[in-house]
CSV table of C-alpha atoms and ligand atoms in Angstrom, one decimal:
chain,number,residue,atom,x,y,z
A,1352,MET,CA,199.1,21.4,94.8
A,1353,PRO,CA,198.1,18.0,96.3
A,1354,GLY,CA,195.2,16.7,94.2
A,1355,GLY,CA,195.5,19.9,92.1
A,1356,VAL,CA,193.3,21.8,94.5
A,1357,SER,CA,193.5,24.1,97.4
A,1358,SER,CA,190.5,22.5,99.1
A,1359,PRO,CA,189.7,18.8,98.7
A,1360,VAL,CA,185.9,19.3,98.0
A,1361,ARG,CA,186.9,20.8,94.6
A,1362,ALA,CA,188.6,17.6,93.3
A,1363,PHE,CA,186.8,15.3,90.9
A,1364,ARG,CA,187.9,12.1,92.6
A,1365,ALA,CA,184.4,11.0,93.5
A,1366,VAL,CA,182.9,11.7,90.0
A,1367,GLY,CA,185.8,11.1,87.7
A,1368,GLY,CA,187.1,13.3,84.9
A,1369,VAL,CA,189.4,16.2,84.8
A,1370,PRO,CA,188.2,19.4,86.6
A,1371,PRO,CA,188.1,22.4,84.4
A,1372,VAL,CA,190.2,25.4,85.5
A,1373,ILE,CA,188.1,28.5,86.0
A,1374,ALA,CA,189.1,31.7,84.4
A,1375,SER,CA,186.3,34.0,85.3
A,1376,ALA,CA,182.7,34.2,86.5
A,1377,ARG,CA,179.7,36.6,86.2
A,1378,GLY,CA,176.2,36.4,87.6
A,1379,ALA,CA,175.1,32.8,87.6
A,1380,GLU,CA,177.8,31.6,85.2
A,1381,LEU,CA,181.4,30.3,85.4
A,1382,ARG,CA,183.8,30.3,82.4
A,1383,ASP,CA,186.7,27.9,82.2
A,1384,ALA,CA,190.1,28.4,80.8
A,1385,ASP,CA,189.0,26.9,77.5
A,1386,GLY,CA,186.1,29.3,77.2
A,1387,ARG,CA,183.3,26.9,78.1
A,1388,VAL,CA,180.5,28.4,80.1
A,1389,TYR,CA,178.6,26.6,82.9
A,1390,ILE,CA,175.4,27.5,84.9
A,1391,ASP,CA,176.9,27.5,88.4
A,1392,LEU,CA,174.9,25.7,91.1
A,1393,VAL,CA,177.8,25.7,93.6
A,1394,GLY,CA,178.2,29.4,94.2
A,1395,SER,CA,181.7,28.9,95.7
A,1396,PHE,CA,180.0,26.5,98.2
A,1397,GLY,CA,177.7,29.2,99.7
A,1398,PRO,CA,179.0,32.8,99.8
A,1399,LEU,CA,177.6,33.9,96.4
A,1400,ILE,CA,174.0,34.7,97.2
A,1401,LEU,CA,174.2,37.6,94.8
A,1402,GLY,CA,175.9,35.7,92.1
A,1403,HIS,CA,179.5,36.2,90.8
A,1404,ALA,CA,181.1,39.6,90.6
A,1405,HIS,CA,178.1,41.6,91.5
A,1406,PRO,CA,179.1,45.1,90.3
A,1407,THR,CA,178.2,46.8,93.6
A,1408,VAL,CA,180.3,44.4,95.6
A,1409,VAL,CA,183.2,44.5,93.2
A,1410,GLU,CA,183.1,48.3,93.3
A,1411,ALA,CA,183.1,48.4,97.1
A,1412,VAL,CA,186.1,46.0,97.1
A,1413,ALA,CA,188.0,48.1,94.5
A,1414,ARG,CA,187.3,51.4,96.3
A,1415,THR,CA,188.3,50.0,99.7
A,1416,ALA,CA,191.5,48.4,98.3
A,1417,ARG,CA,192.7,51.8,97.0
A,1418,ASP,CA,192.7,53.0,100.6
A,1419,GLY,CA,194.8,50.2,102.0
A,1420,LEU,CA,194.6,46.4,102.1
A,1421,THR,CA,195.1,45.9,105.8
A,1422,PHE,CA,195.9,48.1,108.7
A,1423,GLY,CA,196.6,46.0,111.8
A,1424,ALA,CA,194.2,48.2,113.6
A,1425,THR,CA,190.4,48.6,113.9
A,1426,CYS,CA,188.9,50.1,110.8
A,1427,ALA,CA,185.6,51.9,110.4
A,1428,LEU,CA,184.3,49.2,108.1
A,1429,GLU,CA,184.6,46.6,110.9
A,1430,VAL,CA,182.3,48.7,113.0
A,1431,GLU,CA,179.8,49.1,110.2
A,1432,LEU,CA,179.7,45.4,109.5
A,1433,ALA,CA,179.5,44.6,113.3
A,1434,GLU,CA,176.4,46.8,113.5
A,1435,ARG,CA,174.7,45.1,110.6
A,1436,VAL,CA,175.4,41.6,112.0
A,1437,LEU,CA,174.2,42.4,115.5
A,1438,GLN,CA,171.0,44.0,114.0
A,1439,ARG,CA,170.2,40.8,112.2
A,1440,PHE,CA,171.0,38.6,115.2
A,1441,PRO,CA,169.4,40.5,118.1
A,1442,PHE,CA,170.2,37.9,120.8
A,1443,ALA,CA,173.9,38.9,120.4
A,1444,GLU,CA,175.6,41.9,121.8
A,1445,ARG,CA,179.2,41.4,120.7
A,1446,VAL,CA,180.8,40.0,117.5
A,1447,ARG,CA,184.4,39.0,116.8
A,1448,PHE,CA,185.5,38.8,113.2
A,1449,VAL,CA,187.9,36.1,111.9
A,1450,SER,CA,188.8,35.0,108.4
A,1451,SER,CA,187.3,31.6,107.9
A,1452,GLY,CA,184.4,29.5,109.1
A,1453,THR,CA,186.9,27.0,110.6
A,1454,GLU,CA,188.4,29.7,112.8
A,1455,ALA,CA,184.9,31.0,113.8
A,1456,VAL,CA,183.8,27.6,115.1
A,1457,MET,CA,187.1,26.6,116.6
A,1458,SER,CA,187.1,29.9,118.5
A,1459,ALA,CA,183.5,29.6,119.6
A,1460,VAL,CA,184.2,26.1,121.0
A,1461,ARG,CA,187.3,27.5,122.9
A,1462,LEU,CA,185.1,30.3,124.3
A,1463,ALA,CA,182.4,27.8,125.3
A,1464,ARG,CA,185.1,25.7,127.1
A,1465,GLY,CA,186.6,28.7,128.7
A,1466,ALA,CA,183.3,30.1,129.9
A,1467,THR,CA,181.9,26.8,131.3
A,1468,GLY,CA,185.2,25.3,132.6
A,1469,ARG,CA,184.1,22.0,130.9
A,1470,SER,CA,185.9,20.1,128.2
A,1471,ARG,CA,183.5,17.8,126.3
A,1472,ILE,CA,181.6,18.9,123.3
A,1473,VAL,CA,178.8,17.3,121.3
A,1474,LYS,CA,178.4,17.4,117.5
A,1475,PHE,CA,176.2,15.5,115.1
A,1476,GLU,CA,177.1,12.9,112.5
A,1477,GLY,CA,177.2,14.5,109.0
A,1478,CYS,CA,177.6,18.1,110.3
A,1479,TYR,CA,180.8,19.8,109.2
A,1480,HIS,CA,182.2,22.6,111.3
A,1481,GLY,CA,185.6,23.3,109.6
A,1482,HIS,CA,188.8,21.4,109.9
A,1483,SER,CA,190.0,22.1,113.5
A,1484,ASP,CA,191.2,19.0,115.2
A,1485,GLY,CA,188.4,18.5,117.7
A,1486,LEU,CA,185.7,18.9,115.0
A,1487,LEU,CA,187.1,16.5,112.4
A,1488,VAL,CA,185.6,13.7,114.4
A,1489,LYS,CA,182.9,11.2,113.4
A,1490,ALA,CA,181.8,8.6,115.9
A,1491,GLY,CA,180.3,5.1,115.5
A,1492,SER,CA,176.7,4.7,116.4
A,1493,GLY,CA,176.9,4.2,120.1
A,1494,LEU,CA,175.3,7.1,121.9
A,1495,ALA,CA,178.1,7.7,124.4
A,1496,THR,CA,180.8,6.4,122.1
A,1497,PHE,CA,183.9,8.4,122.3
A,1498,GLY,CA,184.8,10.0,119.0
A,1499,THR,CA,187.3,8.4,116.7
A,1500,PRO,CA,189.2,10.7,114.4
A,1501,THR,CA,188.1,10.7,110.8
A,1502,SER,CA,191.3,12.5,109.7
A,1503,ALA,CA,194.8,11.1,110.3
A,1504,GLY,CA,196.7,13.5,112.5
A,1505,VAL,CA,194.0,14.1,115.1
A,1506,PRO,CA,195.3,12.8,118.4
A,1507,PRO,CA,192.9,10.4,120.1
A,1508,ALA,CA,193.2,12.5,123.3
A,1509,ILE,CA,191.5,15.4,121.4
A,1510,ALA,CA,189.0,13.3,119.6
A,1511,GLU,CA,187.8,11.7,122.9
A,1512,LEU,CA,186.4,15.0,124.0
A,1513,THR,CA,184.0,15.2,121.0
A,1514,HIS,CA,180.9,13.1,121.3
A,1515,VAL,CA,179.2,12.5,117.9
A,1516,LEU,CA,175.5,11.8,117.9
A,1517,PRO,CA,173.0,11.0,115.1
A,1518,LEU,CA,170.9,13.9,113.9
A,1519,ASP,CA,167.1,13.8,114.5
A,1520,ASP,CA,167.5,11.6,117.6
A,1521,ASP,CA,166.2,13.2,120.8
A,1522,GLN,CA,166.8,10.1,122.9
A,1523,ALA,CA,170.5,9.9,122.0
A,1524,VAL,CA,171.0,13.5,123.2
A,1525,GLU,CA,169.0,12.9,126.3
A,1526,ALA,CA,170.9,9.8,127.2
A,1527,LEU,CA,174.3,11.5,126.6
A,1528,PHE,CA,173.2,14.4,128.9
A,1529,ALA,CA,172.0,12.0,131.5
A,1530,ARG,CA,175.5,10.5,131.6
A,1531,HIS,CA,177.8,13.4,130.9
A,1532,GLY,CA,175.7,16.5,131.4
A,1533,PRO,CA,177.9,18.3,133.9
A,1534,GLU,CA,181.0,17.8,131.7
A,1535,ILE,CA,179.5,19.1,128.4
A,1536,ALA,CA,180.7,22.6,127.5
A,1537,ALA,CA,178.6,22.9,124.3
A,1538,VAL,CA,176.4,21.3,121.8
A,1539,LEU,CA,177.3,22.4,118.3
A,1540,ILE,CA,175.0,21.9,115.3
A,1541,GLU,CA,174.3,23.2,111.9
A,1542,PRO,CA,170.7,24.1,112.3
A,1543,MET,CA,170.2,23.4,108.6
A,1544,PRO,CA,172.7,20.6,108.1
A,1545,ALA,CA,174.0,21.1,104.6
A,1546,ASN,CA,177.3,19.3,104.5
A,1547,ALA,CA,176.2,15.7,104.1
A,1548,GLY,CA,173.4,16.4,101.7
A,1549,LEU,CA,170.6,18.5,103.2
A,1550,LEU,CA,169.4,16.8,106.3
A,1551,LEU,CA,166.6,19.0,107.3
A,1552,GLN,CA,165.8,18.8,111.0
A,1553,ARG,CA,162.5,18.9,112.9
A,1554,PRO,CA,162.3,22.3,114.7
A,1555,GLU,CA,161.3,20.4,117.8
A,1556,PHE,CA,164.6,18.5,117.8
A,1557,LEU,CA,166.5,21.8,117.7
A,1558,ARG,CA,164.3,23.3,120.4
A,1559,ARG,CA,165.0,20.2,122.5
A,1560,LEU,CA,168.7,20.9,122.2
A,1561,ARG,CA,168.1,24.4,123.5
A,1562,GLU,CA,166.1,23.0,126.5
A,1563,LEU,CA,168.7,20.3,127.4
A,1564,THR,CA,171.7,22.5,127.1
A,1565,ARG,CA,170.1,25.2,129.2
A,1566,ARG,CA,169.0,22.7,131.9
A,1567,HIS,CA,172.6,21.3,132.1
A,1568,GLY,CA,174.5,24.6,132.0
A,1569,SER,CA,175.9,23.8,128.6
A,1570,LEU,CA,176.0,26.2,125.7
A,1571,LEU,CA,174.2,25.9,122.4
A,1572,ILE,CA,176.3,26.9,119.4
A,1573,LEU,CA,174.4,27.3,116.1
A,1574,ASP,CA,176.8,27.0,113.2
A,1575,GLU,CA,175.2,29.3,110.6
A,1576,VAL,CA,178.2,29.5,108.3
A,1577,ILE,CA,175.9,28.3,105.5
A,1578,SER,CA,172.5,29.2,106.7
A,1579,GLY,CA,173.3,32.7,108.0
A,1580,PHE,CA,171.8,35.4,105.7
A,1581,ARG,CA,170.9,32.5,103.3
A,1582,VAL,CA,167.6,31.2,104.6
A,1583,ALA,CA,166.6,34.6,106.2
A,1584,ARG,CA,168.3,37.8,107.3
A,1585,GLY,CA,168.8,36.4,110.7
A,1586,GLY,CA,169.5,32.8,109.5
A,1587,MET,CA,168.0,29.8,111.2
A,1588,THR,CA,168.2,31.6,114.5
A,1589,GLU,CA,165.4,33.9,113.2
A,1590,VAL,CA,163.6,31.0,111.4
A,1591,LEU,CA,163.5,28.9,114.6
A,1592,GLY,CA,162.9,31.7,117.0
A,1593,ILE,CA,165.3,30.1,119.5
A,1594,GLU,CA,168.0,31.9,121.4
A,1595,PRO,CA,171.4,30.2,121.0
A,1596,ASP,CA,174.4,31.1,123.2
A,1597,LEU,CA,176.8,31.5,120.3
A,1598,VAL,CA,176.3,31.7,116.5
A,1599,THR,CA,179.1,31.3,113.9
A,1600,LEU,CA,178.9,33.0,110.5
A,1601,GLY,CA,181.0,32.9,107.4
A,1602,LYS,CA,180.5,32.6,103.6
A,1603,ILE,CA,177.9,35.2,102.8
A,1604,LEU,CA,179.3,37.4,105.6
A,1605,GLY,CA,182.4,38.1,103.5
A,1606,GLY,CA,180.5,38.4,100.2
A,1607,GLY,CA,183.1,36.2,98.4
A,1608,MET,CA,186.1,37.5,100.4
A,1609,PRO,CA,187.5,35.8,103.5
A,1610,ALA,CA,185.5,36.9,106.5
A,1611,ALA,CA,183.7,35.0,109.3
A,1612,ALA,CA,182.5,35.8,112.8
A,1613,TYR,CA,181.2,34.5,116.0
A,1614,LEU,CA,178.8,36.3,118.2
A,1615,GLY,CA,176.9,36.1,121.5
A,1616,ARG,CA,175.8,37.9,124.6
A,1617,ALA,CA,178.3,40.4,126.1
A,1618,GLU,CA,178.7,38.4,129.3
A,1619,LEU,CA,180.1,35.5,127.2
A,1620,MET,CA,182.0,37.4,124.5
A,1621,GLU,CA,183.7,39.7,127.0
A,1622,ARG,CA,185.6,36.6,128.2
A,1623,LEU,CA,187.7,37.0,125.0
A,1624,ALA,CA,191.1,38.6,125.0
A,1625,PRO,CA,191.9,41.4,125.5
A,1626,ASN,CA,189.1,41.7,128.1
A,1627,GLY,CA,189.0,38.1,129.3
A,1628,PRO,CA,191.1,35.0,129.6
A,1629,VAL,CA,190.1,33.2,126.3
A,1630,TYR,CA,192.7,33.9,123.7
A,1631,GLN,CA,192.0,34.3,119.9
A,1632,ALA,CA,193.7,36.5,117.4
A,1633,GLY,CA,194.2,37.1,113.6
A,1634,THR,CA,196.6,39.2,111.5
A,1635,LEU,CA,193.9,39.7,108.8
A,1636,SER,CA,190.8,39.5,111.0
A,1637,GLY,CA,188.4,42.3,110.2
A,1638,ASN,CA,190.2,42.9,106.9
A,1639,PRO,CA,188.8,46.1,105.4
A,1640,VAL,CA,188.4,44.7,101.9
A,1641,ALA,CA,186.5,41.7,103.2
A,1642,MET,CA,184.4,43.9,105.4
A,1643,ALA,CA,183.5,46.1,102.4
A,1644,ALA,CA,182.4,43.1,100.4
A,1645,GLY,CA,180.3,41.9,103.4
A,1646,ILE,CA,178.7,45.2,103.9
A,1647,ALA,CA,177.8,45.6,100.2
A,1648,THR,CA,176.4,42.1,100.2
A,1649,LEU,CA,174.3,42.5,103.3
A,1650,ASP,CA,173.0,45.8,102.2
A,1651,LEU,CA,171.9,44.4,98.8
A,1652,LEU,CA,170.1,41.6,100.6
A,1653,GLU,CA,167.9,44.2,102.3
A,1654,THR,CA,166.2,44.8,98.9
A,1655,PRO,CA,162.5,44.0,99.5
A,1656,GLY,CA,161.5,40.7,98.2
A,1657,THR,CA,165.0,39.1,98.3
A,1658,TYR,CA,164.1,36.0,100.3
A,1659,GLU,CA,160.8,35.6,98.5
A,1660,ARG,CA,162.7,35.6,95.2
A,1661,LEU,CA,165.2,33.0,96.5
A,1662,GLU,CA,162.2,30.9,97.7
A,1663,GLU,CA,160.5,31.2,94.3
A,1664,LEU,CA,163.6,30.2,92.3
A,1665,GLY,CA,164.4,27.4,94.7
A,1666,ALA,CA,160.8,26.0,94.5
A,1667,ARG,CA,161.0,26.2,90.7
A,1668,LEU,CA,164.2,24.2,90.5
A,1669,GLN,CA,162.9,21.7,93.0
A,1670,ARG,CA,159.7,21.2,90.9
A,1671,GLY,CA,161.9,20.9,87.8
A,1672,LEU,CA,164.2,18.3,89.3
A,1673,GLU,CA,161.3,16.3,90.8
A,1674,ARG,CA,159.7,16.3,87.3
A,1675,GLY,CA,163.0,15.1,85.8
A,1676,LEU,CA,163.3,12.2,88.3
A,1677,ALA,CA,159.7,11.2,87.7
A,1678,ARG,CA,160.0,11.3,83.9
A,1679,ALA,CA,163.3,9.4,83.8
A,1680,LYS,CA,161.8,7.0,86.4
A,1681,VAL,CA,164.7,7.4,88.7
A,1682,ALA,CA,164.1,7.0,92.5
A,1683,GLY,CA,164.9,10.2,94.3
A,1684,SER,CA,163.8,13.3,96.0
A,1685,VAL,CA,164.8,17.0,96.3
A,1686,PRO,CA,164.8,18.3,99.9
A,1687,ARG,CA,165.1,22.1,99.9
A,1688,MET,CA,165.2,25.1,102.1
A,1689,GLY,CA,164.8,28.3,100.2
A,1690,SER,CA,167.7,28.5,97.7
A,1691,VAL,CA,169.5,25.4,99.0
A,1692,LEU,CA,168.7,22.1,97.4
A,1693,TRP,CA,169.9,18.5,97.5
A,1694,LEU,CA,169.3,15.9,94.8
A,1695,VAL,CA,168.9,12.7,96.6
A,1696,LEU,CA,169.3,9.6,94.5
A,1697,GLN,CA,167.6,7.0,96.7
A,1698,SER,CA,164.1,5.9,97.2
A,1699,GLY,CA,161.9,6.7,100.2
A,1700,PRO,CA,161.5,9.9,102.2
A,1701,ALA,CA,164.4,12.4,102.2
A,1702,PRO,CA,166.9,11.4,105.0
A,1703,ARG,CA,167.1,13.4,108.2
A,1704,ALA,CA,170.2,11.7,109.5
A,1705,TRP,CA,173.5,10.5,108.0
A,1706,HIS,CA,172.8,6.8,108.7
A,1707,GLN,CA,169.7,7.1,106.5
A,1708,VAL,CA,171.8,8.2,103.5
A,1709,ASP,CA,172.4,5.4,101.0
A,1710,PRO,CA,176.1,5.4,100.1
A,1711,ALA,CA,175.2,4.0,96.7
A,1712,GLY,CA,173.8,7.4,95.9
A,1713,ALA,CA,177.4,8.4,95.2
A,1714,GLU,CA,177.7,5.8,92.4
A,1715,ARG,CA,174.5,7.0,90.9
A,1716,TYR,CA,175.6,10.6,91.1
A,1717,ALA,CA,178.9,10.3,89.3
A,1718,PRO,CA,177.5,9.6,85.8
A,1719,LEU,CA,174.8,12.2,86.3
A,1720,PHE,CA,177.4,14.8,87.2
A,1721,GLY,CA,179.4,14.0,84.1
A,1722,GLU,CA,176.3,14.3,81.8
A,1723,LEU,CA,175.4,17.6,83.4
A,1724,LEU,CA,178.9,19.0,83.1
A,1725,ARG,CA,178.8,18.2,79.4
A,1726,ARG,CA,175.5,20.0,79.2
A,1727,GLY,CA,177.0,23.1,80.8
A,1728,VAL,CA,175.6,22.6,84.3
A,1729,TRP,CA,178.1,23.0,87.2
A,1730,LEU,CA,177.2,20.9,90.2
A,1731,ALA,CA,179.5,20.1,93.1
A,1732,PRO,CA,181.7,17.0,92.4
A,1733,SER,CA,180.1,15.1,95.3
A,1734,ALA,CA,176.8,13.5,95.8
A,1735,PHE,CA,176.7,14.9,99.3
A,1736,GLU,CA,177.1,18.5,98.6
A,1737,VAL,CA,174.0,20.8,98.2
A,1738,ALA,CA,173.2,23.1,95.3
A,1739,PHE,CA,172.9,26.8,95.9
A,1740,LEU,CA,170.9,29.3,93.8
A,1741,SER,CA,171.6,33.0,93.8
A,1742,LEU,CA,169.7,36.2,93.0
A,1743,ALA,CA,171.6,36.2,89.6
A,1744,HIS,CA,169.8,33.0,88.6
A,1745,THR,CA,166.8,33.5,86.4
A,1746,GLU,CA,163.7,31.4,85.6
A,1747,ALA,CA,165.3,30.6,82.2
A,1748,LEU,CA,168.5,29.4,83.7
A,1749,VAL,CA,166.7,27.3,86.3
A,1750,ASP,CA,164.5,25.7,83.6
A,1751,ARG,CA,167.7,24.9,81.6
A,1752,VAL,CA,169.2,23.2,84.6
A,1753,ALA,CA,166.0,21.1,85.1
A,1754,ALA,CA,165.8,20.2,81.4
A,1755,ALA,CA,169.5,19.2,81.3
A,1756,CYS,CA,169.0,17.1,84.4
A,1757,GLU,CA,166.0,15.3,82.9
A,1758,GLU,CA,168.0,14.6,79.8
A,1759,ALA,CA,171.0,13.5,81.8
A,1760,LEU,CA,168.9,11.2,84.0
A,1761,SER,CA,167.5,9.6,80.9
A,1762,ALA,CA,170.8,9.4,79.0
A,1763,PRO,CA,172.2,5.9,78.4
A,1764,HIS,CA,175.1,6.6,80.7
A,1765,GLY,CA,172.8,8.4,83.1
A,1766,VAL,CA,171.6,7.0,86.4
A,1767,PRO,CA,170.2,3.5,86.2
A,1768,ALA,CA,166.6,3.2,87.3
A,1769,HIS,CA,166.3,1.0,90.5
B,135,PMP,N1,180.8,25.4,109.2
B,135,PMP,C1,180.0,25.1,108.3
B,135,PMP,C2,178.6,24.8,108.5
B,135,PMP,C3,180.5,25.0,106.9
B,135,PMP,O1,179.7,24.7,105.9
B,135,PMP,C4,181.9,25.3,106.7
B,135,PMP,C5,182.5,25.3,105.3
B,135,PMP,N2,181.8,24.6,104.4
B,135,PMP,C6,182.7,25.7,107.8
B,135,PMP,C7,182.1,25.7,109.0
B,135,PMP,C8,184.1,26.0,107.6
B,135,PMP,O2,184.2,27.2,106.9
B,135,PMP,P1,185.6,27.5,106.1
B,135,PMP,O3,185.6,26.6,104.9
B,135,PMP,O4,185.4,29.0,105.8
B,135,PMP,O5,186.7,27.3,107.1
């Protein structure tokens, strides 16, 4: 396994040290192969809003598995999950299930191109939308600069079709539309950008994207792979009260199993094969075991008070981390939305765009990460990943994390004050 991992974000390259191998997990805790237990603030990078191995989800998976692992035909559970998804995203009339967020976004972009007959797409610097060729692109700062590939192996001819703009910059979007409006198939954004830290956007900026795309006949794709079901039942789409053309979902949708989806109005979605000319398929799409985990998860999230609870826990951890930074006299801030937090190790206001993020934060983060790991707190091995809380976290666990963080920040090898 290159780098010892199946996905590069799991490696410890950026923070140093040897990554523990995980043996099992329950609730808010991970246990490694040597029996060490960690309070988990990664939650498998987003899906585990109920915590690890929730008994109801595990039971649904086991029960479903006994009736067959995959059919290669539509199953009743797909229909049930489709109904739940469409109920939570009322702008949409059709949903197509796939197995990963990458597939969902890649397919939504293909559909947008197929529907508009246009080729160019717009994404924002710092937003991650999976690893399909056209989306692994990060541009320089120029507003109409053509994308340059950030991964080897992406042909320039593909990268050129992806415009990358800074977040939080209305003018850059307006200027790009003024120049290329009639050629833009879609604007794609994480409405809660959480893949380069947490770059919370002004709602007016997101509304502006809606206006501009509508005016120019382009589609607006909200990538809610992280925010869907996380910040509210209906994700950021509900929070913002705007009507996108397509939404992509993943992570929580599969409750820890591989499931993702894209959804939209019938008029658009019916352009997909077998009804329309835009092709997209998958051997394991709508897999019954994944559907069962998703259904059980979404149903549990309907428990009254769920999102209030996540907000409460998030606010508590935010306060604890801010207190830790202040007491250790370390410059930083803790932007947060509900149960998603980012520990920013730089002075000044929390950044809203990638160019405002100080790369030196990574050097400050590495020793902190090590100190916290030693104290049994599992954070992502990157300064630019967010932390996720779950309903399995308790006040006591959150307070332990905050106390460990304060200690780690004050430790001799901790983060230098600046
Ligand atoms: N979109 C967003 C917003 C994501 O955060 C991710 C994964 N972190 C993806 C797409 C890709 O999803 P997957 O890893 O399931 O392919």
